């Protein structure tokens, strides 16, 4: 299942983020803000528990999040979304997966993995700004399944139809939340119109 955020506050930020003249500092701020909107949408059905709470006026019942979350940024660009995710889920654990696309074939080359094995029932949230061919996302999800994760969501900023289709086909159980669904990939496997290389724009390495 694929959810595309439809909201003017998101569209506004995506437009600023696409702008080639947006400098890394502002780019990172926009990534943070959009990621919080994505988290808000993606975590609607998170597990909760009811608790007693005493306000200065009266006793009442309240709700607390009751979920074991493991955040999994795909290096390097996924790190740009991590602060925002930890802001809304401060008790989440973090595992990382290193993945680099082959520049000619776009095949993902895994180079690092440090993710805690699943104990059972945790929610794994993979974060990566770009979903292009879907190779990196599918590989990351497959690695998590091997580690025992069965509840997995994928959050990203800009997705190509090709990438969404690949995740839906290979991992139909994984929900994909995106801030914008773009037109297509170009011959170099970049998203059109996209925003260029997300890692370079986050880390100022253009
Ligand atoms: C980018 C992006 C994704 C991947 C998406 O990473 O952050 O991980 O490409 O492309 P795909 O859907 O075709 O796999 P990149 O390999 O450029 O590495 P970086 O994050 O280190 O810049
Ligand atoms: N990775 C990026 O950073 N941008 C794209 O358009 C495709 C893959």
mmCIF file of N, CA and C in Angstrom, residues 57-115:
data_model
loop_
_atom_site.group_PDB
_atom_site.id
_atom_site.type_symbol
_atom_site.label_atom_id
_atom_site.label_comp_id
_atom_site.label_asym_id
_atom_site.label_seq_id
_atom_site.Cartn_x
_atom_site.Cartn_y
_atom_site.Cartn_z
ATOM 1 N N UNK A 57 -6.936 20.016 37.418
ATOM 2 C CA UNK A 57 -8.369 20.195 37.660
ATOM 3 C C UNK A 57 -9.082 18.901 38.034
ATOM 4 N N UNK A 58 -8.691 17.775 37.382
ATOM 5 C CA UNK A 58 -9.466 16.545 37.580
ATOM 6 C C UNK A 58 -8.650 15.331 37.164
ATOM 7 N N UNK A 59 -9.153 14.146 37.606
ATOM 8 C CA UNK A 59 -8.571 12.888 37.131
ATOM 9 C C UNK A 59 -9.253 12.524 35.816
ATOM 10 N N UNK A 60 -8.472 11.965 34.890
ATOM 11 C CA UNK A 60 -9.074 11.542 33.623
ATOM 12 C C UNK A 60 -8.282 10.363 33.082
ATOM 13 N N UNK A 61 -8.687 9.873 31.919
ATOM 14 C CA UNK A 61 -7.932 8.807 31.249
ATOM 15 C C UNK A 61 -7.189 9.418 30.067
ATOM 16 N N UNK A 62 -6.019 8.928 29.818
ATOM 17 C CA UNK A 62 -5.238 9.428 28.693
ATOM 18 C C UNK A 62 -4.680 8.272 27.877
ATOM 19 N N UNK A 63 -3.935 8.614 26.844
ATOM 20 C CA UNK A 63 -3.386 7.613 25.924
ATOM 21 C C UNK A 63 -1.889 7.836 25.778
ATOM 22 N N UNK A 64 -1.137 6.753 25.867
ATOM 23 C CA UNK A 64 0.312 6.846 25.612
ATOM 24 C C UNK A 64 0.694 5.879 24.495
ATOM 25 N N UNK A 65 1.696 6.253 23.728
ATOM 26 C CA UNK A 65 2.215 5.356 22.701
ATOM 27 C C UNK A 65 2.862 4.157 23.403
ATOM 28 N N UNK A 66 2.541 2.965 22.930
ATOM 29 C CA UNK A 66 3.057 1.742 23.548
ATOM 30 C C UNK A 66 3.582 0.829 22.430
ATOM 31 N N UNK A 67 4.696 1.223 21.890
ATOM 32 C CA UNK A 67 5.209 0.540 20.696
ATOM 33 C C UNK A 67 6.723 0.465 20.781
ATOM 34 N N UNK A 68 7.281 -0.667 20.417
ATOM 35 C CA UNK A 68 8.739 -0.785 20.327
ATOM 36 C C UNK A 68 9.122 -0.518 18.886
ATOM 37 N N UNK A 69 9.767 0.616 18.664
ATOM 38 C CA UNK A 69 10.092 1.026 17.292
ATOM 39 C C UNK A 69 11.596 0.937 17.074
ATOM 40 N N UNK A 70 11.969 0.410 15.923
ATOM 41 C CA UNK A 70 13.365 0.455 15.497
ATOM 42 C C UNK A 70 13.418 1.269 14.213
ATOM 43 N N UNK A 71 14.133 2.380 14.271
ATOM 44 C CA UNK A 71 14.289 3.239 13.084
ATOM 45 C C UNK A 71 15.502 2.759 12.300
ATOM 46 N N UNK A 72 15.336 2.666 10.982
ATOM 47 C CA UNK A 72 16.438 2.144 10.170
ATOM 48 C C UNK A 72 16.739 3.082 8.995
ATOM 49 N N UNK A 73 17.614 4.078 9.216
ATOM 50 C CA UNK A 73 18.019 4.920 8.086
ATOM 51 C C UNK A 73 18.925 4.147 7.138
ATOM 52 N N UNK A 74 18.708 4.347 5.828
ATOM 53 C CA UNK A 74 19.639 3.785 4.840
ATOM 54 C C UNK A 74 20.706 4.845 4.601
ATOM 55 N N UNK A 75 21.958 4.481 4.903
ATOM 56 C CA UNK A 75 23.072 5.423 4.720
ATOM 57 C C UNK A 75 23.261 5.681 3.234
ATOM 58 N N UNK A 76 23.605 6.924 2.882
ATOM 59 C CA UNK A 76 23.837 7.978 3.823
ATOM 60 C C UNK A 76 22.642 8.885 3.962
ATOM 61 N N UNK A 77 21.852 9.067 2.895
ATOM 62 C CA UNK A 77 20.825 10.114 2.895
ATOM 63 C C UNK A 77 19.754 9.899 3.967
ATOM 64 N N UNK A 78 19.505 8.640 4.342
ATOM 65 C CA UNK A 78 18.491 8.368 5.356
ATOM 66 C C UNK A 78 18.790 9.037 6.687
ATOM 67 N N UNK A 79 20.094 9.314 6.946
ATOM 68 C CA UNK A 79 20.461 9.997 8.194
ATOM 69 C C UNK A 79 19.792 11.365 8.293
ATOM 70 N N UNK A 80 19.521 11.970 7.145
ATOM 71 C CA UNK A 80 18.883 13.290 7.135
ATOM 72 C C UNK A 80 17.488 13.275 7.739
ATOM 73 N N UNK A 81 16.847 12.099 7.790
ATOM 74 C CA UNK A 81 15.488 12.006 8.339
ATOM 75 C C UNK A 81 15.478 11.527 9.787
ATOM 76 N N UNK A 82 16.637 11.161 10.307
ATOM 77 C CA UNK A 82 16.674 10.498 11.621
ATOM 78 C C UNK A 82 16.309 11.422 12.783
ATOM 79 N N UNK A 83 16.842 12.639 12.786
ATOM 80 C CA UNK A 83 16.553 13.555 13.903
ATOM 81 C C UNK A 83 15.057 13.791 14.054
ATOM 82 N N UNK A 84 14.390 13.993 12.926
ATOM 83 C CA UNK A 84 12.944 14.264 12.975
ATOM 84 C C UNK A 84 12.193 13.049 13.503
ATOM 85 N N UNK A 85 12.620 11.841 13.100
ATOM 86 C CA UNK A 85 11.943 10.635 13.591
ATOM 87 C C UNK A 85 12.168 10.464 15.089
ATOM 88 N N UNK A 86 13.398 10.760 15.537
ATOM 89 C CA UNK A 86 13.680 10.634 16.971
ATOM 90 C C UNK A 86 12.982 11.729 17.769
ATOM 91 N N UNK A 87 12.698 12.834 17.106
ATOM 92 C CA UNK A 87 11.966 13.915 17.774
ATOM 93 C C UNK A 87 10.553 13.455 18.129
ATOM 94 N N UNK A 88 9.910 12.718 17.197
ATOM 95 C CA UNK A 88 8.537 12.265 17.479
ATOM 96 C C UNK A 88 8.508 10.910 18.194
ATOM 97 N N UNK A 89 9.600 10.161 18.094
ATOM 98 C CA UNK A 89 9.672 8.841 18.753
ATOM 99 C C UNK A 89 10.963 8.771 19.573
ATOM 100 N N UNK A 90 11.040 9.540 20.676
ATOM 101 C CA UNK A 90 12.323 9.678 21.381
ATOM 102 C C UNK A 90 12.861 8.380 21.962
ATOM 103 N N UNK A 91 12.007 7.371 22.166
ATOM 104 C CA UNK A 91 12.493 6.127 22.764
ATOM 105 C C UNK A 91 12.797 5.053 21.732
ATOM 106 N N UNK A 92 12.720 5.411 20.462
ATOM 107 C CA UNK A 92 12.992 4.409 19.420
ATOM 108 C C UNK A 92 14.453 3.994 19.471
ATOM 109 N N UNK A 93 14.699 2.743 19.065
ATOM 110 C CA UNK A 93 16.074 2.302 18.876
ATOM 111 C C UNK A 93 16.449 2.546 17.423
ATOM 112 N N UNK A 94 17.725 2.528 17.142
ATOM 113 C CA UNK A 94 18.179 2.840 15.770
ATOM 114 C C UNK A 94 19.137 1.760 15.287
ATOM 115 N N UNK A 95 18.890 1.280 14.083
ATOM 116 C CA UNK A 95 19.842 0.410 13.383
ATOM 117 C C UNK A 95 20.156 1.080 12.060
ATOM 118 N N UNK A 96 21.304 0.808 11.493
ATOM 119 C CA UNK A 96 21.603 1.451 10.202
ATOM 120 C C UNK A 96 21.987 0.409 9.162
ATOM 121 N N UNK A 97 21.632 0.720 7.925
ATOM 122 C CA UNK A 97 22.018 -0.114 6.787
ATOM 123 C C UNK A 97 22.745 0.767 5.777
ATOM 124 N N UNK A 98 23.958 0.397 5.421
ATOM 125 C CA UNK A 98 24.719 1.158 4.421
ATOM 126 C C UNK A 98 24.480 0.574 3.040
ATOM 127 N N UNK A 99 24.151 1.448 2.105
ATOM 128 C CA UNK A 99 23.839 0.982 0.755
ATOM 129 C C UNK A 99 24.280 2.053 -0.235
ATOM 130 N N UNK A 100 24.965 1.646 -1.279
ATOM 131 C CA UNK A 100 25.413 2.612 -2.297
ATOM 132 C C UNK A 100 24.987 2.083 -3.652
ATOM 133 N N UNK A 101 24.332 2.928 -4.460
ATOM 134 C CA UNK A 101 23.922 2.466 -5.800
ATOM 135 C C UNK A 101 25.123 2.414 -6.736
ATOM 136 N N UNK A 102 25.185 1.365 -7.526
ATOM 137 C CA UNK A 102 26.148 1.329 -8.627
ATOM 138 C C UNK A 102 25.706 2.407 -9.622
ATOM 139 N N UNK A 103 26.628 3.314 -9.973
ATOM 140 C CA UNK A 103 26.219 4.479 -10.776
ATOM 141 C C UNK A 103 25.718 4.097 -12.160
ATOM 142 N N UNK A 104 26.206 2.960 -12.701
ATOM 143 C CA UNK A 104 25.750 2.568 -14.048
ATOM 144 C C UNK A 104 24.470 1.731 -14.036
ATOM 145 N N UNK A 105 24.409 0.784 -13.103
ATOM 146 C CA UNK A 105 23.275 -0.153 -13.135
ATOM 147 C C UNK A 105 22.183 0.196 -12.124
ATOM 148 N N UNK A 106 22.510 1.065 -11.166
ATOM 149 C CA UNK A 106 21.611 1.427 -10.053
ATOM 150 C C UNK A 106 21.374 0.259 -9.090
ATOM 151 N N UNK A 107 22.123 -0.839 -9.269
ATOM 152 C CA UNK A 107 22.004 -1.950 -8.308
ATOM 153 C C UNK A 107 22.518 -1.493 -6.944
ATOM 154 N N UNK A 108 21.806 -1.803 -5.865
ATOM 155 C CA UNK A 108 22.311 -1.407 -4.540
ATOM 156 C C UNK A 108 23.473 -2.296 -4.109
ATOM 157 N N UNK A 109 24.505 -1.660 -3.570
ATOM 158 C CA UNK A 109 25.635 -2.431 -3.044
ATOM 159 C C UNK A 109 25.646 -2.234 -1.526
ATOM 160 N N UNK A 110 25.214 -3.266 -0.769
ATOM 161 C CA UNK A 110 25.222 -3.121 0.696
ATOM 162 C C UNK A 110 26.658 -3.092 1.209
ATOM 163 N N UNK A 111 26.994 -2.127 2.099
ATOM 164 C CA UNK A 111 28.362 -2.070 2.614
ATOM 165 C C UNK A 111 28.431 -2.050 4.130
ATOM 166 N N UNK A 112 27.292 -1.984 4.802
ATOM 167 C CA UNK A 112 27.328 -1.941 6.268
ATOM 168 C C UNK A 112 25.951 -2.318 6.809
ATOM 169 N N UNK A 113 25.941 -3.018 7.909
ATOM 170 C CA UNK A 113 24.661 -3.339 8.551
ATOM 171 C C UNK A 113 24.866 -3.433 10.048
ATOM 172 N N UNK A 114 24.122 -2.654 10.792
ATOM 173 C CA UNK A 114 24.177 -2.715 12.258
ATOM 174 C C UNK A 114 22.747 -2.489 12.759
ATOM 175 N N UNK A 115 21.975 -3.557 12.765
ATOM 176 C CA UNK A 115 20.566 -3.479 13.165
ATOM 177 C C UNK A 115 20.341 -4.539 14.237
#
